[in-house]
DNA sequence: TAGATTGTTAATCGATTAACAATC
DNA sequence: TAGATTGTTAATCGATTAACAATC
């Protein structure tokens, strides 16, 4: 069990994506400096991240293909894990269609929906079953990952149900913070909050821009050089 | 311009969600201690976060309604910002249907798709236009936010187009790291990478569990008390 | 060899937590 | 008043970056 920091694990898929592109272009080696530039981090951080899995080659850098393999091993990308999806509305359907998951070893084994108009259909090759069957099938199929894409007001309820049935990780896309016992891993995705962050940064940068503009106007009227931006 | 740290901004929508629930239940005041427990952070962090907008009331805590308002003001939740969405496939459609955005002031003004079978339709009340019109309409409508939900291999191309047309923030849902000039804010969502993290944590916790189990077996055979888990 | 790049330690930076005086 | 809770400073923690010897 190589104990790897989660901050590192978070970056590994990104290294993998970049390496994939480089492999396609026929690159055999890549330096920590190049990876770092693409991820906007420091080269020494790249070296530290990769050091937990493998060793690079002096003068050349890291072998592209081997590094990908090592990342795949560590993340278990090659052994498929099955998950159940609660909620087959538009968000649920988008998750079923998302092409990125397969590569990382995630398979949505079945979806569940309370709406009888949807249950029974097959969406993107995944069977949608009636919501009542969720708990029973989780236990019987020994499913460990539950994905939640139900309306906000029933999200906690569905999570509780999943936990009781034996799920050990919950990936929640409803805009609400879900709670579960400590032994269950919960990831609240919350796109609305992500947007709030993006929007705030945008606002800040617009302010900075207009400030710069004001300085510029000032400069024109009185001839003072504009202040250099603080670094 | 109250300069607030982005780590704080990230938490504000979560406070807002919690406060909303409390308001519904008729709560008038909430203490930093209670908010902290629900967000799994330290009470002093909550106080620090809120201090940038307002002041609490000694002995009572923070007034629920006012705190919500302050957060709404700081995040600009009440003045709608328009964004364009590139890609009206299943992911794009899910984003158009996502109810969480409206509350935070995000309106998808129009969507664009290269597929003539989709372009021309109206999905969730949002018009889907042909991809050729994207750039021109961004400039003419002075759109600042571009959302990308196109296939991975054209994502960078679409981003470049958006930047050239004047977009200042890009929210990317394709599983690839997009690059843009420094003055453009880019947020790469990358669900596949999020999954990798979740999956790794799950694996770790399963290991810990089986280790505990092994200890337990050992204990049975020789009568030693199990070691307490490191804290 | 000289030069490029790794692996790793120490320094720095930034965010969270602990502590506690102020106060209603 | 006594007690609860804030606001804020100092201490701690953890992650990133800088520096540099090792090495192919």
PDB file of C-alpha atoms in Angstrom, chain A residues 52-218:
ATOM      1  CA  UNK A  52       5.948   7.957  -5.137  1.00  0.00           C
ATOM      2  CA  UNK A  53       5.461   5.572  -8.062  1.00  0.00           C
ATOM      3  CA  UNK A  54       8.636   5.457 -10.074  1.00  0.00           C
ATOM      4  CA  UNK A  55      11.975   6.954 -10.831  1.00  0.00           C
ATOM      5  CA  UNK A  56      12.853   9.222 -13.757  1.00  0.00           C
ATOM      6  CA  UNK A  57      15.819   9.000 -16.071  1.00  0.00           C
ATOM      7  CA  UNK A  58      18.642  11.481 -15.624  1.00  0.00           C
ATOM      8  CA  UNK A  59      19.126  13.831 -18.567  1.00  0.00           C
ATOM      9  CA  UNK A  60      15.973  12.551 -20.302  1.00  0.00           C
ATOM     10  CA  UNK A  61      13.105  12.964 -17.870  1.00  0.00           C
ATOM     11  CA  UNK A  62      10.224  10.550 -17.412  1.00  0.00           C
ATOM     12  CA  UNK A  63       9.320   7.849 -19.945  1.00  0.00           C
ATOM     13  CA  UNK A  64       5.862   8.745 -21.237  1.00  0.00           C
ATOM     14  CA  UNK A  65       4.440   5.267 -21.634  1.00  0.00           C
ATOM     15  CA  UNK A  66       5.744   3.828 -18.364  1.00  0.00           C
ATOM     16  CA  UNK A  67       4.602   6.852 -16.390  1.00  0.00           C
ATOM     17  CA  UNK A  68       1.098   6.445 -17.770  1.00  0.00           C
ATOM     18  CA  UNK A  69       1.111   2.774 -16.809  1.00  0.00           C
ATOM     19  CA  UNK A  70       2.273   3.596 -13.297  1.00  0.00           C
ATOM     20  CA  UNK A  71      -0.499   6.140 -12.864  1.00  0.00           C
ATOM     21  CA  UNK A  72      -3.025   3.654 -14.188  1.00  0.00           C
ATOM     22  CA  UNK A  73      -1.803   1.082 -11.676  1.00  0.00           C
ATOM     23  CA  UNK A  74      -1.915   3.420  -8.731  1.00  0.00           C
ATOM     24  CA  UNK A  75      -5.368   4.737  -9.578  1.00  0.00           C
ATOM     25  CA  UNK A  76      -6.646   1.268 -10.428  1.00  0.00           C
ATOM     26  CA  UNK A  77      -7.772   2.521 -13.803  1.00  0.00           C
ATOM     27  CA  UNK A  78      -7.705  -0.941 -15.303  1.00  0.00           C
ATOM     28  CA  UNK A  79      -9.982  -2.732 -12.869  1.00  0.00           C
ATOM     29  CA  UNK A  80     -13.509  -1.581 -13.423  1.00  0.00           C
ATOM     30  CA  UNK A  81     -15.584  -0.518 -10.437  1.00  0.00           C
ATOM     31  CA  UNK A  82     -19.328  -0.644 -10.653  1.00  0.00           C
ATOM     32  CA  UNK A  83     -21.502   2.160  -9.378  1.00  0.00           C
ATOM     33  CA  UNK A  84     -25.234   2.770  -9.153  1.00  0.00           C
ATOM     34  CA  UNK A  85     -26.778   6.029 -10.257  1.00  0.00           C
ATOM     35  CA  UNK A  86     -29.840   7.429  -8.487  1.00  0.00           C
ATOM     36  CA  UNK A  87     -31.797   9.788 -10.699  1.00  0.00           C
ATOM     37  CA  UNK A  88     -32.031   9.454 -14.483  1.00  0.00           C
ATOM     38  CA  UNK A  89     -33.129  13.006 -15.266  1.00  0.00           C
ATOM     39  CA  UNK A  90     -31.085  15.224 -17.513  1.00  0.00           C
ATOM     40  CA  UNK A  91     -28.112  15.309 -15.158  1.00  0.00           C
ATOM     41  CA  UNK A  92     -28.250  11.567 -14.619  1.00  0.00           C
ATOM     42  CA  UNK A  93     -28.428  10.972 -18.350  1.00  0.00           C
ATOM     43  CA  UNK A  94     -25.436  13.230 -18.906  1.00  0.00           C
ATOM     44  CA  UNK A  95     -23.466  11.189 -16.375  1.00  0.00           C
ATOM     45  CA  UNK A  96     -24.479   7.981 -18.123  1.00  0.00           C
ATOM     46  CA  UNK A  97     -23.199   9.424 -21.392  1.00  0.00           C
ATOM     47  CA  UNK A  98     -19.988  10.894 -19.977  1.00  0.00           C
ATOM     48  CA  UNK A  99     -17.119   9.321 -21.892  1.00  0.00           C
ATOM     49  CA  UNK A 100     -14.422  10.248 -19.398  1.00  0.00           C
ATOM     50  CA  UNK A 101     -15.463   7.726 -16.755  1.00  0.00           C
ATOM     51  CA  UNK A 102     -14.722   4.525 -18.614  1.00  0.00           C
ATOM     52  CA  UNK A 103     -11.077   5.378 -18.939  1.00  0.00           C
ATOM     53  CA  UNK A 104     -10.746   5.740 -15.174  1.00  0.00           C
ATOM     54  CA  UNK A 105     -12.466   2.426 -14.547  1.00  0.00           C
ATOM     55  CA  UNK A 106     -15.910   3.611 -13.533  1.00  0.00           C
ATOM     56  CA  UNK A 107     -18.895   1.726 -14.869  1.00  0.00           C
ATOM     57  CA  UNK A 108     -22.422   2.779 -14.079  1.00  0.00           C
ATOM     58  CA  UNK A 109     -23.967  -0.663 -13.705  1.00  0.00           C
ATOM     59  CA  UNK A 110     -27.547   0.559 -13.471  1.00  0.00           C
ATOM     60  CA  UNK A 111     -29.584   3.696 -12.926  1.00  0.00           C
ATOM     61  CA  UNK A 112     -32.691   4.182 -10.808  1.00  0.00           C
ATOM     62  CA  UNK A 113     -35.557   6.625 -11.085  1.00  0.00           C
ATOM     63  CA  UNK A 114     -38.814   7.145  -9.233  1.00  0.00           C
ATOM     64  CA  UNK A 115     -40.569   8.292 -12.388  1.00  0.00           C
ATOM     65  CA  UNK A 116     -42.312   5.266 -13.973  1.00  0.00           C
ATOM     66  CA  UNK A 117     -42.088   7.006 -17.346  1.00  0.00           C
ATOM     67  CA  UNK A 118     -38.290   6.698 -17.275  1.00  0.00           C
ATOM     68  CA  UNK A 119     -37.840   3.465 -15.311  1.00  0.00           C
ATOM     69  CA  UNK A 120     -37.784   0.490 -17.633  1.00  0.00           C
ATOM     70  CA  UNK A 121     -36.030   2.284 -20.441  1.00  0.00           C
ATOM     71  CA  UNK A 122     -32.442   1.877 -21.494  1.00  0.00           C
ATOM     72  CA  UNK A 123     -30.426   5.096 -21.694  1.00  0.00           C
ATOM     73  CA  UNK A 124     -26.974   5.095 -23.274  1.00  0.00           C
ATOM     74  CA  UNK A 125     -26.860   1.336 -22.875  1.00  0.00           C
ATOM     75  CA  UNK A 126     -27.631   1.516 -19.163  1.00  0.00           C
ATOM     76  CA  UNK A 127     -30.817   0.069 -17.774  1.00  0.00           C
ATOM     77  CA  UNK A 128     -32.993   2.395 -15.723  1.00  0.00           C
ATOM     78  CA  UNK A 129     -34.809   0.562 -12.942  1.00  0.00           C
ATOM     79  CA  UNK A 130     -37.565   1.652 -10.572  1.00  0.00           C
ATOM     80  CA  UNK A 131     -36.309   3.412  -7.446  1.00  0.00           C
ATOM     81  CA  UNK A 132     -37.723   0.751  -5.090  1.00  0.00           C
ATOM     82  CA  UNK A 133     -35.137  -1.737  -6.287  1.00  0.00           C
ATOM     83  CA  UNK A 134     -32.144   0.430  -5.421  1.00  0.00           C
ATOM     84  CA  UNK A 135     -31.433  -0.698  -1.867  1.00  0.00           C
ATOM     85  CA  UNK A 136     -31.938  -4.391  -2.461  1.00  0.00           C
ATOM     86  CA  UNK A 137     -29.730  -4.468  -5.541  1.00  0.00           C
ATOM     87  CA  UNK A 138     -26.940  -2.524  -3.820  1.00  0.00           C
ATOM     88  CA  UNK A 139     -26.655  -5.216  -1.177  1.00  0.00           C
ATOM     89  CA  UNK A 140     -27.085  -8.123  -3.559  1.00  0.00           C
ATOM     90  CA  UNK A 141     -24.608  -6.849  -6.129  1.00  0.00           C
ATOM     91  CA  UNK A 142     -22.267  -5.593  -3.414  1.00  0.00           C
ATOM     92  CA  UNK A 143     -22.108  -2.119  -4.959  1.00  0.00           C
ATOM     93  CA  UNK A 144     -19.746   0.231  -3.125  1.00  0.00           C
ATOM     94  CA  UNK A 145     -20.241   3.522  -5.018  1.00  0.00           C
ATOM     95  CA  UNK A 146     -23.479   5.478  -5.237  1.00  0.00           C
ATOM     96  CA  UNK A 147     -23.924   8.480  -7.516  1.00  0.00           C
ATOM     97  CA  UNK A 148     -26.694  10.908  -6.651  1.00  0.00           C
ATOM     98  CA  UNK A 149     -28.412  12.978  -9.337  1.00  0.00           C
ATOM     99  CA  UNK A 150     -31.882  13.254  -7.809  1.00  0.00           C
ATOM    100  CA  UNK A 151     -33.726  16.480  -6.941  1.00  0.00           C
ATOM    101  CA  UNK A 152     -32.227  18.388  -4.009  1.00  0.00           C
ATOM    102  CA  UNK A 153     -35.058  17.748  -1.575  1.00  0.00           C
ATOM    103  CA  UNK A 154     -34.748  13.950  -1.704  1.00  0.00           C
ATOM    104  CA  UNK A 155     -30.967  13.754  -2.000  1.00  0.00           C
ATOM    105  CA  UNK A 156     -30.263  13.175   1.697  1.00  0.00           C
ATOM    106  CA  UNK A 157     -32.981  10.557   1.878  1.00  0.00           C
ATOM    107  CA  UNK A 158     -31.499   8.650  -1.065  1.00  0.00           C
ATOM    108  CA  UNK A 159     -28.027   8.926   0.467  1.00  0.00           C
ATOM    109  CA  UNK A 160     -29.276   7.451   3.749  1.00  0.00           C
ATOM    110  CA  UNK A 161     -30.854   4.602   1.848  1.00  0.00           C
ATOM    111  CA  UNK A 162     -27.635   3.905  -0.020  1.00  0.00           C
ATOM    112  CA  UNK A 163     -25.574   3.920   3.164  1.00  0.00           C
ATOM    113  CA  UNK A 164     -27.965   1.560   4.878  1.00  0.00           C
ATOM    114  CA  UNK A 165     -27.726  -0.772   1.891  1.00  0.00           C
ATOM    115  CA  UNK A 166     -23.936  -0.876   2.149  1.00  0.00           C
ATOM    116  CA  UNK A 167     -22.538   1.814  -0.130  1.00  0.00           C
ATOM    117  CA  UNK A 168     -19.121   3.122   1.051  1.00  0.00           C
ATOM    118  CA  UNK A 169     -18.692   6.125  -1.236  1.00  0.00           C
ATOM    119  CA  UNK A 170     -21.210   8.704  -2.347  1.00  0.00           C
ATOM    120  CA  UNK A 171     -20.745  11.099  -5.219  1.00  0.00           C
ATOM    121  CA  UNK A 172     -23.376  13.794  -4.930  1.00  0.00           C
ATOM    122  CA  UNK A 173     -24.358  16.167  -7.728  1.00  0.00           C
ATOM    123  CA  UNK A 174     -27.389  17.724  -6.040  1.00  0.00           C
ATOM    124  CA  UNK A 175     -26.695  21.276  -4.790  1.00  0.00           C
ATOM    125  CA  UNK A 176     -26.764  20.345  -1.115  1.00  0.00           C
ATOM    126  CA  UNK A 177     -24.178  19.145   1.399  1.00  0.00           C
ATOM    127  CA  UNK A 178     -24.950  15.535   2.220  1.00  0.00           C
ATOM    128  CA  UNK A 179     -24.026  13.919   5.492  1.00  0.00           C
ATOM    129  CA  UNK A 180     -23.108  10.316   6.131  1.00  0.00           C
ATOM    130  CA  UNK A 181     -21.314   8.298   8.811  1.00  0.00           C
ATOM    131  CA  UNK A 182     -17.546   8.829   9.009  1.00  0.00           C
ATOM    132  CA  UNK A 183     -16.697   5.523   7.374  1.00  0.00           C
ATOM    133  CA  UNK A 184     -18.492   6.613   4.187  1.00  0.00           C
ATOM    134  CA  UNK A 185     -16.596   8.810   1.733  1.00  0.00           C
ATOM    135  CA  UNK A 186     -18.764  11.677   0.529  1.00  0.00           C
ATOM    136  CA  UNK A 187     -17.915  14.007  -2.317  1.00  0.00           C
ATOM    137  CA  UNK A 188     -20.355  16.877  -2.794  1.00  0.00           C
ATOM    138  CA  UNK A 189     -19.918  18.234  -6.292  1.00  0.00           C
ATOM    139  CA  UNK A 190     -22.088  21.340  -6.110  1.00  0.00           C
ATOM    140  CA  UNK A 191     -21.763  23.069  -9.480  1.00  0.00           C
ATOM    141  CA  UNK A 192     -23.584  26.130  -8.221  1.00  0.00           C
ATOM    142  CA  UNK A 193     -20.824  26.778  -5.699  1.00  0.00           C
ATOM    143  CA  UNK A 194     -18.185  26.302  -8.370  1.00  0.00           C
ATOM    144  CA  UNK A 195     -19.969  28.903 -10.409  1.00  0.00           C
ATOM    145  CA  UNK A 196     -20.019  31.326  -7.500  1.00  0.00           C
ATOM    146  CA  UNK A 197     -16.246  31.063  -7.309  1.00  0.00           C
ATOM    147  CA  UNK A 198     -15.765  31.586 -11.030  1.00  0.00           C
ATOM    148  CA  UNK A 199     -18.127  34.509 -11.049  1.00  0.00           C
ATOM    149  CA  UNK A 200     -16.389  36.190  -8.109  1.00  0.00           C
ATOM    150  CA  UNK A 201     -12.990  35.867  -9.744  1.00  0.00           C
ATOM    151  CA  UNK A 202     -14.404  37.356 -12.931  1.00  0.00           C
ATOM    152  CA  UNK A 203     -15.844  40.279 -11.005  1.00  0.00           C
ATOM    153  CA  UNK A 204     -12.482  40.890  -9.338  1.00  0.00           C
ATOM    154  CA  UNK A 205     -10.652  40.850 -12.627  1.00  0.00           C
ATOM    155  CA  UNK A 206     -13.159  43.263 -14.159  1.00  0.00           C
ATOM    156  CA  UNK A 207     -12.568  45.638 -11.228  1.00  0.00           C
ATOM    157  CA  UNK A 208      -8.825  45.428 -11.642  1.00  0.00           C
ATOM    158  CA  UNK A 209      -9.270  46.179 -15.337  1.00  0.00           C
ATOM    159  CA  UNK A 210     -11.384  49.242 -14.737  1.00  0.00           C
ATOM    160  CA  UNK A 211      -8.947  50.433 -12.061  1.00  0.00           C
ATOM    161  CA  UNK A 212      -6.140  50.143 -14.559  1.00  0.00           C
ATOM    162  CA  UNK A 213      -8.300  52.109 -16.939  1.00  0.00           C
ATOM    163  CA  UNK A 214      -8.878  54.844 -14.394  1.00  0.00           C
ATOM    164  CA  UNK A 215      -5.153  55.069 -13.761  1.00  0.00           C
ATOM    165  CA  UNK A 216      -4.675  55.393 -17.457  1.00  0.00           C
ATOM    166  CA  UNK A 217      -7.098  58.283 -17.737  1.00  0.00           C
ATOM    167  CA  UNK A 218      -5.448  59.944 -14.734  1.00  0.00           C
TER     168      UNK A 218
END
